[in-house]
mmCIF file of C-alpha atoms and ligand atoms in Angstrom:
data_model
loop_
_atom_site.group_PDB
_atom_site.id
_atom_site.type_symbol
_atom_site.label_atom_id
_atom_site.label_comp_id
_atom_site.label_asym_id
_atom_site.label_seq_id
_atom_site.Cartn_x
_atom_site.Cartn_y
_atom_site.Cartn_z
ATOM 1 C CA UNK A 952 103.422 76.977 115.020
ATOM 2 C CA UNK A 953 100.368 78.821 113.607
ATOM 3 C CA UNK A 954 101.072 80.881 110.710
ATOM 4 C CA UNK A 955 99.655 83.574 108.800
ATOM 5 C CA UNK A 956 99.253 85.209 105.306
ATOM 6 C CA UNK A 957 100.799 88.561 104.150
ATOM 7 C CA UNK A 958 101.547 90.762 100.939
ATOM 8 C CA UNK A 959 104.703 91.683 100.983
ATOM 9 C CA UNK A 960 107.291 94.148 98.558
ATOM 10 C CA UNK A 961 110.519 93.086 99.033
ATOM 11 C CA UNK A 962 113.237 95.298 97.872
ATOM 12 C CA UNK A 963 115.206 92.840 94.876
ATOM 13 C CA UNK A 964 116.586 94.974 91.615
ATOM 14 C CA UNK A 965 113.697 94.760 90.084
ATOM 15 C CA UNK A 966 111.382 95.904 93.086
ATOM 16 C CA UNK A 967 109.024 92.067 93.345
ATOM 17 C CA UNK A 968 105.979 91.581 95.501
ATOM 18 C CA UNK A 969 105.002 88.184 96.755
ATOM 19 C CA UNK A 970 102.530 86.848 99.580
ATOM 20 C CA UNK A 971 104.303 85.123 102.042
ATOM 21 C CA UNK A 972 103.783 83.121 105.524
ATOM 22 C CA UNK A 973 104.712 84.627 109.059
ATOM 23 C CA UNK A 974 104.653 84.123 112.376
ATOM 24 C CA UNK A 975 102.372 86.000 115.562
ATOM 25 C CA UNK A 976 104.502 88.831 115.620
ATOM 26 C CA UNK A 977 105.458 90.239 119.412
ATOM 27 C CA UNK A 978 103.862 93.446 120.656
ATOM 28 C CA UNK A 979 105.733 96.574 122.424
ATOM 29 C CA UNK A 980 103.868 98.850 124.817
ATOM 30 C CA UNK A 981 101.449 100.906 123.317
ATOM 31 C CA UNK A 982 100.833 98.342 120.651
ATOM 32 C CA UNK A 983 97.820 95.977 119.716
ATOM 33 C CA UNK A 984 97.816 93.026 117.405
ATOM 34 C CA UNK A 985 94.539 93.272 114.855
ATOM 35 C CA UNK A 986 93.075 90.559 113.129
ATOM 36 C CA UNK A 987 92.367 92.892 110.025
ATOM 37 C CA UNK A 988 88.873 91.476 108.626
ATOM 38 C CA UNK A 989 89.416 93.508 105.316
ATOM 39 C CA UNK A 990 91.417 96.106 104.011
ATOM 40 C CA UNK A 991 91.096 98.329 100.770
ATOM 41 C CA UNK A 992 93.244 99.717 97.700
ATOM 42 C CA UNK A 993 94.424 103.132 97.554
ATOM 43 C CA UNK A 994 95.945 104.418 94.913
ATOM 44 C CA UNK A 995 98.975 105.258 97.197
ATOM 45 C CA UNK A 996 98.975 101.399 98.042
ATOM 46 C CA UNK A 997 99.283 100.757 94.721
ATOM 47 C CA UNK A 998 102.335 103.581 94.002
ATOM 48 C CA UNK A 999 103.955 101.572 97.378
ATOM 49 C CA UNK A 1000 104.559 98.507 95.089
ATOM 50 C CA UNK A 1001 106.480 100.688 92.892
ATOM 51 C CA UNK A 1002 109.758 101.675 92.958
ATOM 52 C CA UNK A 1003 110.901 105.463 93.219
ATOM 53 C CA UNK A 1004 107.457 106.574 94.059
ATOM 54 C CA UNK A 1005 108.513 108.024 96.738
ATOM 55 C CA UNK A 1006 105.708 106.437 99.104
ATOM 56 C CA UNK A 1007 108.115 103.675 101.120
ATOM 57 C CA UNK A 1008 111.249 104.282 102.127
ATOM 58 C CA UNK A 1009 112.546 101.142 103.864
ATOM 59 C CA UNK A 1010 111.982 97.646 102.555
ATOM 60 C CA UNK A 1011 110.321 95.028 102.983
ATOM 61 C CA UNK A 1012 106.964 96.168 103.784
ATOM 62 C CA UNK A 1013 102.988 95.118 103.660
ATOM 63 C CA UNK A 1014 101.067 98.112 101.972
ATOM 64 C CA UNK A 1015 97.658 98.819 103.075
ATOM 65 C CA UNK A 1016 96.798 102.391 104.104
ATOM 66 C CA UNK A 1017 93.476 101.408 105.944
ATOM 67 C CA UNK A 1018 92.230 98.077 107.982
ATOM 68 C CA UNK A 1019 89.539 97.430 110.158
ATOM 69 C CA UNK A 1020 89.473 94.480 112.308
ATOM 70 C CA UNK A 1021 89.242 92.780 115.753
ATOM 71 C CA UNK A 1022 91.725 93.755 118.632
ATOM 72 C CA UNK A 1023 93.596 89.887 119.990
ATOM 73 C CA UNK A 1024 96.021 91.779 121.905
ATOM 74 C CA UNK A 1025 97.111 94.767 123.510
ATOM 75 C CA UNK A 1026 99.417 96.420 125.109
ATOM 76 C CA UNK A 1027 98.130 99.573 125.601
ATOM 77 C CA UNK A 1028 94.969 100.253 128.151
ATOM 78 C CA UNK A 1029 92.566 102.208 126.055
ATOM 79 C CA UNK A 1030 91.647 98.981 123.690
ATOM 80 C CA UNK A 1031 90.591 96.029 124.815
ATOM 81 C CA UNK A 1032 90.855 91.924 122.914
ATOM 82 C CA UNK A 1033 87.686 91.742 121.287
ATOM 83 C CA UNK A 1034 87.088 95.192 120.330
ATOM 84 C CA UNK A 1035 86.125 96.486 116.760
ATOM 85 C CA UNK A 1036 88.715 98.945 115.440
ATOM 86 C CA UNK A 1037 89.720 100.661 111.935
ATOM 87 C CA UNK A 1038 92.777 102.114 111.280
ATOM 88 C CA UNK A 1039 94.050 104.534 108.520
ATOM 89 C CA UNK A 1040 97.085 107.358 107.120
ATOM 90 C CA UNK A 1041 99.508 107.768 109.526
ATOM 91 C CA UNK A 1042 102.637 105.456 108.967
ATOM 92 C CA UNK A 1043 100.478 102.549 108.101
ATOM 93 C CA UNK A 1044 101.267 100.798 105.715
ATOM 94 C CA UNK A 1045 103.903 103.320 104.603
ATOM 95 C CA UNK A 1046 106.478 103.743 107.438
ATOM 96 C CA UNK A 1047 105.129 100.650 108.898
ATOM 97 C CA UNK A 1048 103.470 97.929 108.275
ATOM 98 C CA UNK A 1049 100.061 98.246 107.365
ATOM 99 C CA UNK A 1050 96.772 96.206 106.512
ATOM 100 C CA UNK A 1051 97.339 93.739 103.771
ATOM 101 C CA UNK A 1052 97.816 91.109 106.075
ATOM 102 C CA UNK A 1053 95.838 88.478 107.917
ATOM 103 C CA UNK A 1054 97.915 89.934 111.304
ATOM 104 C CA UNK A 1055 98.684 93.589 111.900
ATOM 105 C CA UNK A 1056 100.644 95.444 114.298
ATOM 106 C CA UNK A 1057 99.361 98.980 115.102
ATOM 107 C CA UNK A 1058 100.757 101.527 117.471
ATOM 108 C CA UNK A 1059 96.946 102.158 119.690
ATOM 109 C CA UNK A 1060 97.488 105.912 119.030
ATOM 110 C CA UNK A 1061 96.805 105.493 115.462
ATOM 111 C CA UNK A 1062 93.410 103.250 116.248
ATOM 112 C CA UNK A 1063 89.887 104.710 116.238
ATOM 113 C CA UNK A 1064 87.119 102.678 117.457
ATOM 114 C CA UNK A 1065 84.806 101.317 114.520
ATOM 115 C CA UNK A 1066 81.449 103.478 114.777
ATOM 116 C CA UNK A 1067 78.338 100.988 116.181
ATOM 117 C CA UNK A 1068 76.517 100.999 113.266
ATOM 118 C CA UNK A 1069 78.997 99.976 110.879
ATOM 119 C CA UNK A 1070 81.247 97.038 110.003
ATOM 120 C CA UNK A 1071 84.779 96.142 109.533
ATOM 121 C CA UNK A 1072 83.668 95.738 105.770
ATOM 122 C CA UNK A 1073 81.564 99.119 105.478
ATOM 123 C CA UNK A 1074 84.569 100.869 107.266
ATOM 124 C CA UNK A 1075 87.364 99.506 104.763
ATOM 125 C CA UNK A 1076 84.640 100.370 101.412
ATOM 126 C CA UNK A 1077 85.015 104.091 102.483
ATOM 127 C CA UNK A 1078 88.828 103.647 104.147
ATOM 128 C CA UNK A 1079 91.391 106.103 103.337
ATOM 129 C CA UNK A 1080 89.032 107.126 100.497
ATOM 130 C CA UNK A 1081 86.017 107.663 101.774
ATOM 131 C CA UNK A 1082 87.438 109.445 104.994
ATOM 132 C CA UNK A 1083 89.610 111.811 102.590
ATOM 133 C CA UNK A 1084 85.966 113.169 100.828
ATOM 134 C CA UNK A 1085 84.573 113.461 104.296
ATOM 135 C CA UNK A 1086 87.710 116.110 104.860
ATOM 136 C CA UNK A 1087 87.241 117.867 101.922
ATOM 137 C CA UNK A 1088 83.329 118.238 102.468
ATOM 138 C CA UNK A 1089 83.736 118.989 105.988
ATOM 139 C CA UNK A 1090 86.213 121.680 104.642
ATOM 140 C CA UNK A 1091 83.930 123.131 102.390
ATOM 141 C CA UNK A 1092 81.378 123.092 104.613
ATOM 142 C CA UNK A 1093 83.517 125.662 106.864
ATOM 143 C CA UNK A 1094 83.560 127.691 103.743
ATOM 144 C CA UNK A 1095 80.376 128.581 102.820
ATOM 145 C CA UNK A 1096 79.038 125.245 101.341
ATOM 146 C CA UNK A 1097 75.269 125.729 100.836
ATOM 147 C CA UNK A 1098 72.702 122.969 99.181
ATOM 148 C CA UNK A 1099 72.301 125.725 96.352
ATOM 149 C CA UNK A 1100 75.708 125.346 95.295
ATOM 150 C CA UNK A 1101 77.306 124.433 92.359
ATOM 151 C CA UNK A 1102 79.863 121.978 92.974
ATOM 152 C CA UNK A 1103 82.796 120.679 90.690
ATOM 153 C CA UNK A 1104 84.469 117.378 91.522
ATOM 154 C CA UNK A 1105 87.470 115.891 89.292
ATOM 155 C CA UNK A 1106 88.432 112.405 88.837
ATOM 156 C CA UNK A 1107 85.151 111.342 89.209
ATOM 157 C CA UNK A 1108 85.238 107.695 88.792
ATOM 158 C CA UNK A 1109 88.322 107.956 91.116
ATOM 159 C CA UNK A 1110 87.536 106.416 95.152
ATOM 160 C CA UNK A 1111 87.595 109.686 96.816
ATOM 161 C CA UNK A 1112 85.691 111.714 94.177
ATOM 162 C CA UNK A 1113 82.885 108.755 94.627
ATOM 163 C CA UNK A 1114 82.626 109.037 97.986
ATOM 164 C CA UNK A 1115 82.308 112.903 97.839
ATOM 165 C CA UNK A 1116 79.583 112.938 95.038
ATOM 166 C CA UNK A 1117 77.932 110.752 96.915
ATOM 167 C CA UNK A 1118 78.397 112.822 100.639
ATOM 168 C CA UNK A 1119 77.606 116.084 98.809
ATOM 169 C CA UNK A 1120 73.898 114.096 97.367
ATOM 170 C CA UNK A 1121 73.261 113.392 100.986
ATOM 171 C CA UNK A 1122 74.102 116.998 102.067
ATOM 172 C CA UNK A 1123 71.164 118.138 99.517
ATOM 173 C CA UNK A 1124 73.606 119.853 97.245
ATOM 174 C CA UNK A 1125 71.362 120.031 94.286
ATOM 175 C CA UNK A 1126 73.919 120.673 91.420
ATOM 176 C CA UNK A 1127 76.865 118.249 91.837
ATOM 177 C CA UNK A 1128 79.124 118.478 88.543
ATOM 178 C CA UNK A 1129 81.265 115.403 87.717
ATOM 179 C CA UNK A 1130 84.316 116.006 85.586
ATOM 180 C CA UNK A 1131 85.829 112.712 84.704
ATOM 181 C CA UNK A 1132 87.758 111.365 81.039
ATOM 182 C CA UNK A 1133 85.459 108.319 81.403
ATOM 183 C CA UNK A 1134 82.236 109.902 80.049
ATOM 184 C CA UNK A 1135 81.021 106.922 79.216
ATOM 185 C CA UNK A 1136 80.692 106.251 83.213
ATOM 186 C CA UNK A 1137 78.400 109.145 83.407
ATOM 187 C CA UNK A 1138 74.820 106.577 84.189
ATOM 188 C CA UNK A 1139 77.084 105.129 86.800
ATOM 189 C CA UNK A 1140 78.351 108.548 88.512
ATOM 190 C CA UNK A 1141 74.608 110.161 87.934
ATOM 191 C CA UNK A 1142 73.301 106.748 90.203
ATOM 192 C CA UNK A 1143 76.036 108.488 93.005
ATOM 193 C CA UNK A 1144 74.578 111.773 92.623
ATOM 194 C CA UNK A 1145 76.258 113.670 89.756
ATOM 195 C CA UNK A 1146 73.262 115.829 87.978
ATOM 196 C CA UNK A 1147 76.321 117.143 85.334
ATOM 197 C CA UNK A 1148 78.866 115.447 83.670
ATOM 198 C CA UNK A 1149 81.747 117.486 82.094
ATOM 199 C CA UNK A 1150 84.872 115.830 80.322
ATOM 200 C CA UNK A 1151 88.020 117.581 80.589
ATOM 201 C CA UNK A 1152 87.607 118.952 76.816
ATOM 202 C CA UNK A 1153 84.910 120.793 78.213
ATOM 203 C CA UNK A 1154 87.078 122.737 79.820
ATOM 204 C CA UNK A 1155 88.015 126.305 78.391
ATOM 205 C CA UNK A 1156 90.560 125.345 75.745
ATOM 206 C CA UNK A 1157 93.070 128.686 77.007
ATOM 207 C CA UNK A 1158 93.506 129.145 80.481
ATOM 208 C CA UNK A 1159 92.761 132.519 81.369
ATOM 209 C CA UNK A 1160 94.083 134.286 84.657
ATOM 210 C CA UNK A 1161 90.122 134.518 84.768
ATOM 211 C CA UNK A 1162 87.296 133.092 82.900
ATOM 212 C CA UNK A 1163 83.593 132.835 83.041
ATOM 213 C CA UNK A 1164 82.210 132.073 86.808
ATOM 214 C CA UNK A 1165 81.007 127.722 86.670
ATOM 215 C CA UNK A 1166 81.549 126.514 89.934
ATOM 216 C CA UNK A 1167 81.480 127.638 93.752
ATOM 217 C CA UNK A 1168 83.497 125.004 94.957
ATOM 218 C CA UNK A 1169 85.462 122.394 93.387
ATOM 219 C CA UNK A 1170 86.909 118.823 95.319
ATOM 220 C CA UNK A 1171 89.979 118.357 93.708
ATOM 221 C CA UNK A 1172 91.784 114.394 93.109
ATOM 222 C CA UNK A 1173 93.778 115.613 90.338
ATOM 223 C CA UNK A 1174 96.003 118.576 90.319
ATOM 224 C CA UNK A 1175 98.436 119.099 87.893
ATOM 225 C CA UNK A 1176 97.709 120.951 85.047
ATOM 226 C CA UNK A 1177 93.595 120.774 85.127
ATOM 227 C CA UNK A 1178 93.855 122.728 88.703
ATOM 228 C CA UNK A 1179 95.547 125.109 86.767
ATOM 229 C CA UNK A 1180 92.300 125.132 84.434
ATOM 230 C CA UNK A 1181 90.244 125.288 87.329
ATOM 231 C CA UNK A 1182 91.059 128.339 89.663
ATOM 232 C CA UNK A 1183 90.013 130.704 87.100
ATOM 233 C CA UNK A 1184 86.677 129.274 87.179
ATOM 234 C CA UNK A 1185 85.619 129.407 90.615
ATOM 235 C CA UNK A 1186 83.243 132.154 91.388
ATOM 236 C CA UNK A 1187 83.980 134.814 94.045
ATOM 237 C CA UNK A 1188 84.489 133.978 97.496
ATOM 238 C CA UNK A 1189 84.208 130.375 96.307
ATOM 239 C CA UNK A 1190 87.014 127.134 97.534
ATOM 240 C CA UNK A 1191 88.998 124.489 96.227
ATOM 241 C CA UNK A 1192 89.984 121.626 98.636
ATOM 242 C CA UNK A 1193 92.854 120.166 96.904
ATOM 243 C CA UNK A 1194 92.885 116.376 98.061
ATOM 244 C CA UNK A 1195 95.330 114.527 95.316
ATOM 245 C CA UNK A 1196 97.618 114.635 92.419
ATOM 246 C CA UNK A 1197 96.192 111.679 89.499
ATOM 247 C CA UNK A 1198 97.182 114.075 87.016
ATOM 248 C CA UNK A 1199 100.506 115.211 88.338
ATOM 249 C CA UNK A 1200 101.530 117.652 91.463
ATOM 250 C CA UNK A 1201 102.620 121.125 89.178
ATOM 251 C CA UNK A 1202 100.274 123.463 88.591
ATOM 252 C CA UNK A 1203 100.205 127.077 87.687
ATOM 253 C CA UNK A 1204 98.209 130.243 88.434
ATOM 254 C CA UNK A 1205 98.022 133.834 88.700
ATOM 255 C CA UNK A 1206 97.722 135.652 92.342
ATOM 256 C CA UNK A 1207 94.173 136.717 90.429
ATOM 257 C CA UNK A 1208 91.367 134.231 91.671
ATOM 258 C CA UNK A 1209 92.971 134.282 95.643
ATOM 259 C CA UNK A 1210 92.996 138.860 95.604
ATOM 260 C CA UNK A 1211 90.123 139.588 92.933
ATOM 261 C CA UNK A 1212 87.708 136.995 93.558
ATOM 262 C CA UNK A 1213 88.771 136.083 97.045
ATOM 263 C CA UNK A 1214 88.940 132.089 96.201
ATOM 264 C CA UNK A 1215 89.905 129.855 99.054
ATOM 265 C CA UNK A 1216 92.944 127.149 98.072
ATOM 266 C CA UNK A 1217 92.033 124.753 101.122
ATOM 267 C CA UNK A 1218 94.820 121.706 101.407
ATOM 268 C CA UNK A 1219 93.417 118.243 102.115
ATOM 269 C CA UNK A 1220 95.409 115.978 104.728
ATOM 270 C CA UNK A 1221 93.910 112.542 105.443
ATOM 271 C CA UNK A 1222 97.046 111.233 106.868
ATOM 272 C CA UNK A 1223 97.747 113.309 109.911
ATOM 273 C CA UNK A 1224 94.198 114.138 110.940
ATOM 274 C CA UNK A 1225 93.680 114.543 114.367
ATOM 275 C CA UNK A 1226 91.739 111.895 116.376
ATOM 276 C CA UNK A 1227 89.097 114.599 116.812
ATOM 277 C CA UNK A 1228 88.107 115.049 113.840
ATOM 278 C CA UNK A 1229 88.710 111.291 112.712
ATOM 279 C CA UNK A 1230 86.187 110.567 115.243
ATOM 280 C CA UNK A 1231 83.729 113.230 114.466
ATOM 281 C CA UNK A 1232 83.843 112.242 110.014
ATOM 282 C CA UNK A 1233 83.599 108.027 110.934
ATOM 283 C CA UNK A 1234 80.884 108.755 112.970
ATOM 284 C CA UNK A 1235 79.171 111.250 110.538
ATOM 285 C CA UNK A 1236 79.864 108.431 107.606
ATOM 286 C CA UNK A 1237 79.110 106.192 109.664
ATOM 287 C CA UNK A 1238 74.939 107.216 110.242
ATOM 288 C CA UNK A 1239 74.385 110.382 107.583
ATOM 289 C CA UNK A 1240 76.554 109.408 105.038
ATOM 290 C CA UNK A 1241 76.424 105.958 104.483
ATOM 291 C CA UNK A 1242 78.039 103.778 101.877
ATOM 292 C CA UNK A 1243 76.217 104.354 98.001
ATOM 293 C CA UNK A 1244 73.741 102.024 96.671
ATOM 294 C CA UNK A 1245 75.386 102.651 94.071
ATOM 295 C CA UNK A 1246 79.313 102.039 94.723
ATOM 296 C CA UNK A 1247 81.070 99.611 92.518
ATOM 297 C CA UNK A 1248 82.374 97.699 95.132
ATOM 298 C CA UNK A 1249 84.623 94.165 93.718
ATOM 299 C CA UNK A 1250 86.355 91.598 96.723
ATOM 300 C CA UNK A 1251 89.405 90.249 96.432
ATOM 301 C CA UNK A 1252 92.138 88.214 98.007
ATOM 302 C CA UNK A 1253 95.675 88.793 98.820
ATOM 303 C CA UNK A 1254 96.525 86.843 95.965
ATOM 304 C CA UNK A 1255 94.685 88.784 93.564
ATOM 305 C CA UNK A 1256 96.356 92.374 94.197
ATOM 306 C CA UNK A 1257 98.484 92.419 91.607
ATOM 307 C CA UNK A 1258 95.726 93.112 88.442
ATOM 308 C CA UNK A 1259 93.772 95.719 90.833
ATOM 309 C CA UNK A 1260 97.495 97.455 91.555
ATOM 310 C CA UNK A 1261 97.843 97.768 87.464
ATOM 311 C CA UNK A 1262 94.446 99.240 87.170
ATOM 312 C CA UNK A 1263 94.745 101.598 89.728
ATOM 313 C CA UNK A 1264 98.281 103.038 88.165
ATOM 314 C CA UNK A 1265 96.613 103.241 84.830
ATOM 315 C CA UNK A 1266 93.562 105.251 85.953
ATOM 316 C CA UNK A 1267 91.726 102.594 84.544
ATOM 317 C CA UNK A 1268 90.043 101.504 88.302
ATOM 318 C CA UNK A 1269 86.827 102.135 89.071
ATOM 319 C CA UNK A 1270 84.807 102.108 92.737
ATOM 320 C CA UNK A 1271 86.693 100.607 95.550
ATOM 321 C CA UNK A 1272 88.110 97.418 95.355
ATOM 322 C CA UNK A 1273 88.394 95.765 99.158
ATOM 323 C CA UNK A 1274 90.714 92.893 100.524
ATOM 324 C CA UNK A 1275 89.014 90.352 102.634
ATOM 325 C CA UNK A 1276 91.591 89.178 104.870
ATOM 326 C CA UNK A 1277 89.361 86.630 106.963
ATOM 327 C CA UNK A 1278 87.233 86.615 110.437
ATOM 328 C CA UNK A 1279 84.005 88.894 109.909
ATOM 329 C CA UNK A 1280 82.351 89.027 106.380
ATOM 330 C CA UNK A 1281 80.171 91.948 107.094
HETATM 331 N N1 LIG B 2165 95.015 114.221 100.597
HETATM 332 C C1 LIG B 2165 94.886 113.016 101.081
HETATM 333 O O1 LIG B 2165 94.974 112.776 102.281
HETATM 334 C C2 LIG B 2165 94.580 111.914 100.120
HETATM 335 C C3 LIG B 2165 93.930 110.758 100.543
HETATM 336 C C4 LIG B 2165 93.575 109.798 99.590
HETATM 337 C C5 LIG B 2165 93.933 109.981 98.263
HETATM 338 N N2 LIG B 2165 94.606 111.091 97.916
HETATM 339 C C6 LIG B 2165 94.970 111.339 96.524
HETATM 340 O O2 LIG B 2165 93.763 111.642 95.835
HETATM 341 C C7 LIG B 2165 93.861 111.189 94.492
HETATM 342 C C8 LIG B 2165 92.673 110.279 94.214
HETATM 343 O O3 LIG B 2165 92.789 109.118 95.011
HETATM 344 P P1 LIG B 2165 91.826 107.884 94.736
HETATM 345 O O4 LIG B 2165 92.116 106.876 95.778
HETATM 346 O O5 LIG B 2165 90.454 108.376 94.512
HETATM 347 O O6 LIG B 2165 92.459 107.383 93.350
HETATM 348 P P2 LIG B 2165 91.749 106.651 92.142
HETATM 349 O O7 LIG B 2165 90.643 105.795 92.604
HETATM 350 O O8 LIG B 2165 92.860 106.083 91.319
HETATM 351 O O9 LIG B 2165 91.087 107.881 91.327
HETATM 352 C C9 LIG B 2165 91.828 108.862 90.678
HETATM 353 C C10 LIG B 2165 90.999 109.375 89.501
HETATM 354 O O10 LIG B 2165 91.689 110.474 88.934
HETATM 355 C C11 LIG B 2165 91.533 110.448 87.529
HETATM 356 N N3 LIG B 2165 92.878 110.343 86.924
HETATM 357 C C12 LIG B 2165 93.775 109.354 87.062
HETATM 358 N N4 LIG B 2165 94.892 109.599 86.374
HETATM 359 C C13 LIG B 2165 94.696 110.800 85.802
HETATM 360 C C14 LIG B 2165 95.467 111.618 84.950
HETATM 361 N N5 LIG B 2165 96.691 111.241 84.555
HETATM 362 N N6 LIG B 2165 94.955 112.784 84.542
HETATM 363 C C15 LIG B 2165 93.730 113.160 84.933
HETATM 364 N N7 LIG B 2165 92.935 112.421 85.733
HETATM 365 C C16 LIG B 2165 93.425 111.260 86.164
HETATM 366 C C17 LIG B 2165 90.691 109.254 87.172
HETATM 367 O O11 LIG B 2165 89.337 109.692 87.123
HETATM 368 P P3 LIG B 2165 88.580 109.954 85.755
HETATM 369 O O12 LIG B 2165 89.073 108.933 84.769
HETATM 370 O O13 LIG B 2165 87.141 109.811 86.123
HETATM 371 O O14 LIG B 2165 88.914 111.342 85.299
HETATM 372 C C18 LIG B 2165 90.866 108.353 88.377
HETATM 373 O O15 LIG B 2165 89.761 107.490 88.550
HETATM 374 C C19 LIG B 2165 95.225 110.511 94.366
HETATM 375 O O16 LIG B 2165 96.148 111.427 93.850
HETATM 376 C C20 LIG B 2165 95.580 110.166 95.802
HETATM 377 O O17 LIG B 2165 96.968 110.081 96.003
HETATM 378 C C21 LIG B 2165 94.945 112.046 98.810
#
């Protein structure tokens, strides 16, 4: 009997992950079997190999957000064997199963077919990541987004905030303000498309209910207390897509920035997206967009998760880091 390679995080007092051998798993209706070609690093994967991180609930489990791969079965008649297909958010990898694995089972209504002009491998370098910075663009867009304004994004060095640097530089947003704690990234994130960088000291030292107009629109990876910082700093009739929590999800304000300078708070969900609009973003990243020249982009195998996972959960990770999990190298 053939078997296969997967991670795995197996619920033992302490919480222990492991790669381990299986077997071709059986299919229910509705299902396909993917041969995942690569899969990425979230930081949510990396929180799933953690206990009490509230990510996973029942054990054991593969992590793995996002995969793209090759269809060898199916069991539902809207995907075909031998058709090119990424998957990300929903249960995957979270409530089910999902793509660090050489073998994946994915319900077909989670499955969106892989754009033409882009690869398994191009798919999984912007994954969960890249698809969340589409949202918040997109989002900001809706609001009032012009190429004259002055965007904020935090975590800079963070996956999604590269991604949207980088999607706000092909928008022709001329003034694209990194704020990251790694200043000494700031060649790297300026090769992206940052033209400013800002380190959180540059921030006003006392939050005001409001301060000095900087920035029309602000992405947002980190929450916690630097959103706080933030809201009194948006101009008027400006918007903050909110996309993560790196720094922690409390935050305070005042009712001040949403009546007096009519801010927009705009909430940032990549896991339940419609298929619509998954559609409409891959195909968008898939021909305007494009992947960065400049993205640090490191390969790895299974097998070497485990220093990428520390990284990651010490904000010390830069880029994407993908999983190549076999079949297609592109
Ligand atoms: N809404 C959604 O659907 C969705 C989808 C994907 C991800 N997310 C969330 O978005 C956030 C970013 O995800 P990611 O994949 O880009 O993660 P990532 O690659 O780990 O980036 C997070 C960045 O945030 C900054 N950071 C980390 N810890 C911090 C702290 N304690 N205080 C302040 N800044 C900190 C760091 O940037 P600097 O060192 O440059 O400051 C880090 O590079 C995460 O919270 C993630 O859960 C949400």
């Amino acid at each position: 009997m053939t078997t296969y390679k997967r991670f795995r995080v197996v619920a033992d007092d302490p919480i222990r992950t492991l790669v381990e051998d299986f077997e071709q798993p059986e299919l229910a209706a509705g299902e396909v079997l993917l041969q995942v070609a690569y899969s990425g690093i979230n930081y949510k994967d990396a929180l799933a190999t953690r206990a009490n991180t509230g990510v996973v609930r029942t054990y054991p489990i593969t992590p793995g957000i996002d995969a793209a791969g090759t269809i060898i079965a199916s069991q539902d008649d809207r995907f075909k064997v031998g058709q090119a297909v990424l998957v990300t958010g929903f249960g995957f990898g979270v409530a089910a199963d999902g793509g660090w694995t050489e073998l994946a089972v994915v319900p077909a209504d989670w499955l969106v077919a892989l754009p033409q002009t882009l690869s398994p491998k191009q798919a999984m370098t912007f994954g969960t990541a890249g698809f969340t910075a589409a949202l918040a663009v997109d989002a900001l867009e809706q609001h009032g987004l012009t190429k004259t304004s002055r965007v904020l994004v935090t975590g800079a060095t963070g996956g999604v905030a590269n991604f949207a640097i980088s999607f706000l530089q092909a928008q022709g947003v001329k003034t694209i303000i990194a704020l990251t704690r790694k200043t000494e990234q700031a060649d790297y994130l300026k090769r992206l498309g940052a033209t400013t960088i800002l380190s959180p000291t540059d921030l006003p030292e006392k939050t005001k209910p409001l301060a000095k107009q900087q920035f029309d629109f602000v992405i947002d990876t980190v929450g916690g207390t630097q959103l706080s910082q933030l809201l009194p700093l948006i101009s008027y009739g400006g918007s903050l897509a909110l996309c993560g929590n790196a720094g922690g999800i409390k935050f305070e304000t005042t009712v001040l920035p949403f009546i007096l300078r009519s801010v927009n708070l705009l909430g940032i969900d990549s896991v339940e997206a419609n298929l619509e609009t998954r559609t409409r973003l891959w195909e968008k990243m898939a021909t305007l967009w494009s992947v960065p020249a400049a993205l640090q982009v490191n390969e790895i195998k299974l097998t070497e998760l485990s220093a990428t996972i520390a990284d990651l959960l010490a904000g010390q990770h830069v880029g994407r880091t993908l999983i190549h999990l076999g079949g297609m190298t592109r």
